[in-house]
Amino acid sequence: MIGVQAWKFRDTLPPPSVLRHVVDIHCHPTDSEIPVQSMDNLPIIIGAMSTLQADQGLVRDLATAFPDKVVPSFGYHPWFTHWIALVPYESKEEHYRCIFKDADEHPEAFQKLLLHLPEPVTLQTVLEDVRQNLMAFSSAMLGEVGIDRASRVPYNYVSSPGDLTPFTIPLEHQLAILEAQLDLATELGRNVSMHSVKSQQATVELLDRMTERHGERWMKISIDIHSCGFSPQTWLYIEKHHPNVFFSLSTAINSRSPNHRALIAACSSRRILVESDCHKIDDSMQRTWDMVLIVAEVKGWPVESSWEEVVDESQQGVVRRLENNWREFVQGNHVQTRKLSKRAASG
Ligand SMILES: [Zn+2]
């Protein structure tokens, strides 16, 4: 008997022979201090995300030091896209006024925010940075990139991320930066870790648009919608029309809503991945394992208590199934089975 029911594993971890096959596809270890010992002892593989200019180099260093354990991901997160200028700008203030169209309605808030905002970087600089990092690691993914219609800009992200301004980053601006990064990932044949919050319809339209724009090249890469909060209906549309799209779940984000169980129940066994979304390397393994157990419970899959050859595919445990999904995600080269109709794309 290689598998046991998920509840028997609560608060315990399986042996290293099983953990070796677990992948935390999305986390942010460089947001905290990383003890070398923690990395040495880490039994799982992690997808380490970058989010802004300052952490691209940290992710690069981590992947260089631990090439067998770290899949580095380079990209610019939607929360910081106001720092990026799509076109040449006259001054810092002019750039940010252009992004925050309602700056005149909140003059004090705007001036206070402006003090903390960095000099903008051009999209061209950002893309060149991502390109160089992706080319330096053959396994590297694009991430974390995406769109977010829920987040408001804080006055100072570093010192007080909870102190929010009235401003949001326009979706068109976020999309322009996301699409430019996705075009680059397609050109270089790299997989993507994507953030999508309160943007289900915009994400569906984006995926439809990318399929139209890039055709077969788009099918060569895989997209992971990270900490996916989609309704089962939205997911099922994506699953049917976009064979290169997967999703991953974390207890950090998804356990806040019971929706994730409905999503797990509805999704194909082949499209689901797990993650921690953790900012501390020491939490990554346990949090990822917690989500493995939730997936096992909802799908009714056994949990491996040791690693043995499995002959009968229907007897496969949760770790083996998720590992297979990860392999298919990494391999890419998906087959487009149906044509997008204009109606489906807009409906
Ligand atoms: Zn994240």
Coordinates of C-alpha atoms and ligand atoms in Angstrom, one line a residue:
M1 CA 0.0 0.0 0.0
I2 CA 1.7 3.2 -1.1
G3 CA -1.2 5.6 -0.5
V4 CA -3.0 6.7 2.6
Q5 CA -5.9 9.1 3.0
A6 CA -5.0 12.8 3.3
W7 CA -6.3 13.3 6.8
K8 CA -3.7 10.8 8.2
F9 CA -1.0 13.2 7.1
R10 CA -2.3 16.3 8.8
D11 CA 0.5 18.1 10.7
T12 CA 3.1 15.6 9.5
L13 CA 5.4 15.5 6.4
P14 CA 6.1 12.4 4.3
P15 CA 9.7 11.0 4.0
P16 CA 12.3 12.9 1.8
S17 CA 11.9 10.2 -0.9
V18 CA 8.3 11.5 -1.5
L19 CA 9.0 15.2 -0.8
R20 CA 11.7 15.1 -3.5
H21 CA 8.9 15.0 -6.1
V22 CA 7.0 18.0 -4.7
V23 CA 7.3 21.4 -6.5
D24 CA 6.3 24.7 -4.9
I25 CA 5.7 26.4 -8.2
H26 CA 5.4 30.0 -6.9
C27 CA 7.1 31.6 -3.9
H28 CA 9.1 34.7 -3.0
P29 CA 12.0 33.5 -0.8
T30 CA 14.1 36.6 -1.6
D31 CA 11.6 38.8 0.3
S32 CA 13.2 37.6 3.5
E33 CA 16.7 36.6 4.7
I34 CA 17.6 33.1 3.3
P35 CA 19.7 31.0 5.7
V36 CA 22.0 28.9 3.6
Q37 CA 21.2 25.9 5.8
S38 CA 17.5 26.3 5.0
M39 CA 18.4 26.0 1.3
D40 CA 20.7 23.1 1.9
N41 CA 18.0 21.2 3.8
L42 CA 15.2 22.1 1.4
P43 CA 13.8 18.8 0.1
I44 CA 11.5 20.2 -2.6
I45 CA 12.0 22.3 -5.8
I46 CA 10.8 25.9 -5.7
G47 CA 9.8 28.4 -8.4
A48 CA 11.4 31.6 -7.0
M49 CA 9.6 34.8 -8.2
S50 CA 10.9 38.3 -8.8
T51 CA 8.6 41.3 -8.8
L52 CA 10.4 44.5 -9.3
Q53 CA 13.8 45.8 -10.3
A54 CA 15.4 45.3 -6.9
D55 CA 14.8 41.6 -6.6
Q56 CA 15.7 40.3 -10.1
G57 CA 19.4 40.1 -9.0
L58 CA 18.5 38.3 -5.7
V59 CA 16.6 35.6 -7.6
R60 CA 19.5 35.3 -10.0
D61 CA 21.9 34.8 -7.2
L62 CA 19.7 32.2 -5.5
A63 CA 19.4 30.2 -8.7
T64 CA 23.1 30.4 -9.3
A65 CA 23.8 29.1 -5.8
F66 CA 21.2 26.3 -5.8
P67 CA 20.6 25.4 -9.5
D68 CA 19.1 22.0 -8.7
K69 CA 16.4 23.4 -6.3
V70 CA 15.5 26.7 -7.8
V71 CA 13.6 27.5 -11.0
P72 CA 14.3 31.3 -11.2
S73 CA 11.5 33.5 -12.5
F74 CA 12.1 37.0 -13.8
G75 CA 9.5 39.6 -14.4
Y76 CA 7.7 42.7 -13.2
H77 CA 4.6 42.4 -11.0
P78 CA 1.5 44.4 -11.7
W79 CA 1.6 46.2 -8.3
F80 CA 4.8 48.0 -9.5
T81 CA 3.9 48.8 -13.1
H82 CA 3.3 52.5 -12.4
W83 CA 7.0 52.7 -12.1
I84 CA 7.3 51.8 -15.7
A85 CA 7.0 54.3 -18.5
L86 CA 5.5 53.0 -21.8
V87 CA 6.8 56.1 -23.7
P88 CA 9.6 58.6 -23.1
Y89 CA 8.5 61.1 -20.4
E90 CA 9.4 64.7 -19.6
S91 CA 9.7 64.5 -15.8
K92 CA 9.0 62.1 -13.0
E93 CA 5.9 64.1 -12.0
E94 CA 4.5 64.3 -15.5
H95 CA 4.9 60.5 -15.8
Y96 CA 3.0 59.8 -12.6
R97 CA 0.3 62.3 -13.5
C98 CA -0.2 60.5 -16.7
I99 CA -0.7 57.2 -14.9
F100 CA -2.9 58.5 -12.1
K101 CA -5.5 60.5 -14.1
D102 CA -7.3 61.5 -10.9
A103 CA -4.2 63.1 -9.3
D104 CA -5.8 66.5 -9.5
E105 CA -8.7 65.3 -7.4
H106 CA -6.4 64.3 -4.6
P107 CA -3.6 66.8 -4.7
E108 CA -2.2 66.2 -1.2
A109 CA -2.2 62.5 -1.6
F110 CA -0.5 62.8 -4.9
Q111 CA 2.2 65.0 -3.6
K112 CA 2.8 62.8 -0.6
L113 CA 3.0 59.7 -2.8
L114 CA 5.3 61.4 -5.3
L115 CA 8.0 61.8 -2.6
H116 CA 8.2 58.0 -2.2
L117 CA 8.0 57.1 -5.9
P118 CA 11.1 56.2 -7.7
E119 CA 12.3 57.7 -11.0
P120 CA 10.4 55.8 -13.6
V121 CA 12.1 53.2 -15.8
T122 CA 11.2 52.7 -19.5
L123 CA 9.5 49.5 -20.6
Q124 CA 12.3 49.0 -23.0
T125 CA 14.8 48.9 -20.1
V126 CA 12.6 46.4 -18.2
L127 CA 12.2 44.1 -21.2
E128 CA 16.0 44.2 -21.8
D129 CA 16.6 43.2 -18.1
V130 CA 14.1 40.3 -18.3
R131 CA 15.5 39.1 -21.6
Q132 CA 19.0 39.0 -20.2
N133 CA 18.0 37.1 -17.1
L134 CA 15.9 34.6 -19.0
M135 CA 18.7 34.0 -21.4
A136 CA 21.1 33.4 -18.6
F137 CA 19.1 30.4 -17.2
S138 CA 17.7 27.8 -19.6
S139 CA 15.1 26.7 -17.0
A140 CA 14.0 30.3 -16.1
M141 CA 10.3 31.3 -16.3
L142 CA 8.7 34.7 -16.7
G143 CA 7.2 35.8 -13.4
E144 CA 5.6 37.2 -11.5
V145 CA 3.6 39.2 -14.0
G146 CA -0.1 39.8 -14.3
I147 CA -3.0 42.1 -13.8
D148 CA -4.8 43.2 -10.6
R149 CA -8.0 45.3 -10.4
A150 CA -8.2 45.1 -6.6
S151 CA -4.9 46.7 -5.5
R152 CA -4.5 50.3 -4.5
V153 CA -1.1 51.9 -4.5
P154 CA 0.5 52.3 -1.0
Y155 CA 2.4 55.5 -0.1
N156 CA 5.5 53.6 0.7
Y157 CA 5.6 49.9 -0.3
V158 CA 8.7 49.1 1.8
S159 CA 7.9 50.8 5.2
S160 CA 4.1 50.7 5.3
P161 CA 2.5 48.6 2.6
G162 CA -0.9 48.9 4.4
D163 CA -1.1 52.7 4.2
L164 CA -2.9 53.1 0.9
T165 CA -3.4 56.1 -1.4
P166 CA -6.7 56.6 -3.3
F167 CA -4.9 55.6 -6.5
T168 CA -5.0 52.5 -8.6
I169 CA -2.9 51.6 -11.7
P170 CA -5.1 51.7 -14.8
L171 CA -5.8 48.2 -16.2
E172 CA -4.7 49.3 -19.7
H173 CA -1.3 50.3 -18.4
Q174 CA -0.9 47.0 -16.5
L175 CA -2.0 45.1 -19.6
A176 CA 0.5 46.9 -21.9
I177 CA 3.3 45.9 -19.6
L178 CA 2.0 42.3 -19.1
E179 CA 1.5 41.8 -22.9
A180 CA 5.0 43.1 -23.7
Q181 CA 6.5 40.6 -21.2
L182 CA 4.3 37.8 -22.5
D183 CA 5.4 38.6 -26.1
L184 CA 9.0 38.2 -24.9
A185 CA 8.2 34.9 -23.1
T186 CA 6.7 33.6 -26.3
E187 CA 9.7 34.7 -28.4
L188 CA 12.1 33.0 -26.0
G189 CA 9.9 30.0 -25.5
R190 CA 9.5 30.5 -21.7
N191 CA 6.8 29.4 -19.3
V192 CA 4.9 32.0 -17.2
S193 CA 3.7 32.5 -13.6
M194 CA 0.8 34.9 -13.8
H195 CA -1.1 36.9 -11.2
S196 CA -4.7 37.6 -11.9
V197 CA -6.9 39.3 -9.3
K198 CA -10.5 40.6 -9.9
S199 CA -9.7 40.3 -13.6
Q200 CA -11.3 37.1 -14.8
Q201 CA -12.9 38.5 -17.9
A202 CA -9.8 40.5 -18.8
T203 CA -7.6 37.4 -18.3
V204 CA -9.9 35.3 -20.6
E205 CA -9.7 38.0 -23.3
L206 CA -6.0 38.3 -22.9
L207 CA -5.5 34.5 -23.3
D208 CA -7.7 34.6 -26.4
R209 CA -5.8 37.5 -27.8
M210 CA -2.4 35.9 -27.2
T211 CA -3.6 32.7 -28.9
E212 CA -4.7 34.7 -31.9
R213 CA -1.5 36.8 -32.0
H214 CA 1.1 34.1 -31.5
G215 CA -0.6 30.9 -32.8
E216 CA 1.6 27.8 -32.5
R217 CA 4.4 29.7 -30.7
W218 CA 2.0 30.5 -27.9
M219 CA 1.1 26.8 -27.6
K220 CA 4.8 25.9 -27.0
I221 CA 4.8 27.7 -23.7
S222 CA 2.8 27.0 -20.5
I223 CA 1.0 29.6 -18.4
D224 CA 0.3 29.1 -14.7
I225 CA -2.4 31.2 -13.1
H226 CA -1.0 31.5 -9.6
S227 CA -3.2 31.4 -6.5
C228 CA -6.1 31.2 -8.9
G229 CA -9.3 32.7 -7.7
F230 CA -11.4 32.0 -10.8
S231 CA -14.9 30.7 -10.6
P232 CA -15.2 27.0 -11.8
Q233 CA -17.1 28.4 -14.9
T234 CA -14.3 30.7 -15.9
W235 CA -11.8 28.0 -15.3
L236 CA -13.7 25.5 -17.4
Y237 CA -13.8 27.9 -20.3
I238 CA -10.0 28.4 -20.1
E239 CA -9.4 24.7 -19.7
K240 CA -11.4 23.9 -22.8
H241 CA -10.0 26.7 -25.1
H242 CA -6.4 27.0 -23.8
P243 CA -4.6 23.7 -23.5
N244 CA -1.4 25.6 -22.4
V245 CA -2.9 27.1 -19.2
F246 CA -2.6 25.5 -15.8
F247 CA -3.4 26.9 -12.3
S248 CA -1.8 26.6 -8.9
L249 CA -3.3 27.1 -5.5
S250 CA -1.8 28.3 -2.2
T251 CA -3.1 28.1 1.4
A252 CA -1.9 31.7 1.8
I253 CA -4.3 33.1 -0.7
N254 CA -6.8 30.4 -1.7
S255 CA -7.7 29.1 1.8
R256 CA -9.3 32.5 2.5
S257 CA -12.3 31.4 0.3
P258 CA -14.0 28.1 0.1
N259 CA -14.1 28.6 -3.7
H260 CA -10.8 26.8 -4.2
R261 CA -12.3 23.5 -3.3
A262 CA -15.0 23.9 -5.9
L263 CA -12.3 24.8 -8.4
I264 CA -10.2 21.7 -7.5
A265 CA -13.3 19.5 -7.9
A266 CA -14.2 21.0 -11.3
C267 CA -10.8 21.1 -12.9
S268 CA -9.1 18.5 -15.0
S269 CA -6.6 16.3 -13.0
R270 CA -4.0 17.3 -15.5
R271 CA -4.0 21.1 -15.1
I272 CA -3.5 21.6 -11.3
L273 CA -0.3 22.6 -9.6
V274 CA 0.5 23.6 -6.0
E275 CA 2.4 26.5 -4.5
S276 CA 3.1 28.3 -1.2
D277 CA 3.3 32.0 -2.3
C278 CA 5.5 32.2 0.8
H279 CA 7.9 35.0 1.5
K280 CA 10.0 32.9 3.9
I281 CA 11.9 29.8 2.6
D282 CA 11.4 28.0 5.9
D283 CA 7.6 28.0 5.4
S284 CA 7.6 26.9 1.8
M285 CA 7.6 23.2 2.2
Q286 CA 5.0 22.8 4.9
R287 CA 2.6 25.3 3.1
T288 CA 3.0 23.5 -0.2
W289 CA 2.4 20.2 1.5
D290 CA -0.8 21.5 3.1
M291 CA -2.1 22.3 -0.3
V292 CA -1.1 18.9 -1.7
L293 CA -3.3 17.4 1.1
I294 CA -6.2 19.6 0.2
V295 CA -6.0 18.6 -3.5
A296 CA -5.7 14.9 -2.4
E297 CA -8.8 15.2 -0.2
V298 CA -11.0 17.0 -2.8
K299 CA -9.9 14.8 -5.7
G300 CA -10.0 11.6 -3.6
W301 CA -6.4 10.7 -4.5
P302 CA -4.3 8.7 -2.1
V303 CA -1.2 10.3 -0.6
E304 CA 2.1 8.5 -1.1
S305 CA 3.7 7.4 2.2
S306 CA 6.7 6.0 0.4
W307 CA 8.0 6.2 -3.2
E308 CA 7.4 3.0 -5.2
E309 CA 6.8 2.0 -8.8
V310 CA 3.1 2.4 -9.7
V311 CA 1.9 0.1 -12.5
D312 CA -1.8 0.8 -12.4
E313 CA -2.3 4.5 -13.4
S314 CA -5.6 4.7 -11.6
Q315 CA -3.8 4.0 -8.4
Q316 CA -1.5 7.0 -8.7
G317 CA -1.1 9.2 -5.6
V318 CA -1.4 12.9 -5.4
V319 CA 2.4 13.6 -5.5
R320 CA 2.9 11.6 -8.6
R321 CA 0.0 13.2 -10.4
L322 CA 1.1 16.7 -9.5
E323 CA 4.6 15.8 -10.5
N324 CA 3.3 14.7 -13.9
N325 CA 1.5 18.0 -14.3
W326 CA 4.6 19.9 -13.5
R327 CA 6.5 17.9 -16.1
E328 CA 3.9 18.7 -18.7
F329 CA 4.0 22.3 -17.7
V330 CA 7.8 22.4 -18.1
Q331 CA 7.7 20.6 -21.4
G332 CA 5.2 22.8 -23.0
N333 CA 4.5 22.1 -26.7
H334 CA 0.7 21.8 -26.2
V335 CA -1.7 20.9 -28.9
Q336 CA -4.5 23.4 -29.8
T337 CA -7.6 21.3 -30.2
R338 CA -10.2 23.9 -31.0
K339 CA -10.4 27.1 -32.9
L340 CA -11.4 30.2 -31.0
S341 CA -14.6 31.6 -32.3
K342 CA -15.1 35.4 -32.1
R343 CA -18.2 34.6 -30.1
A344 CA -16.4 32.5 -27.5
A345 CA -13.6 35.0 -27.3
S346 CA -16.0 37.9 -26.4
G347 CA -18.6 35.9 -24.4
Ligands
ZN1 ZN 3.3 35.8 -5.7

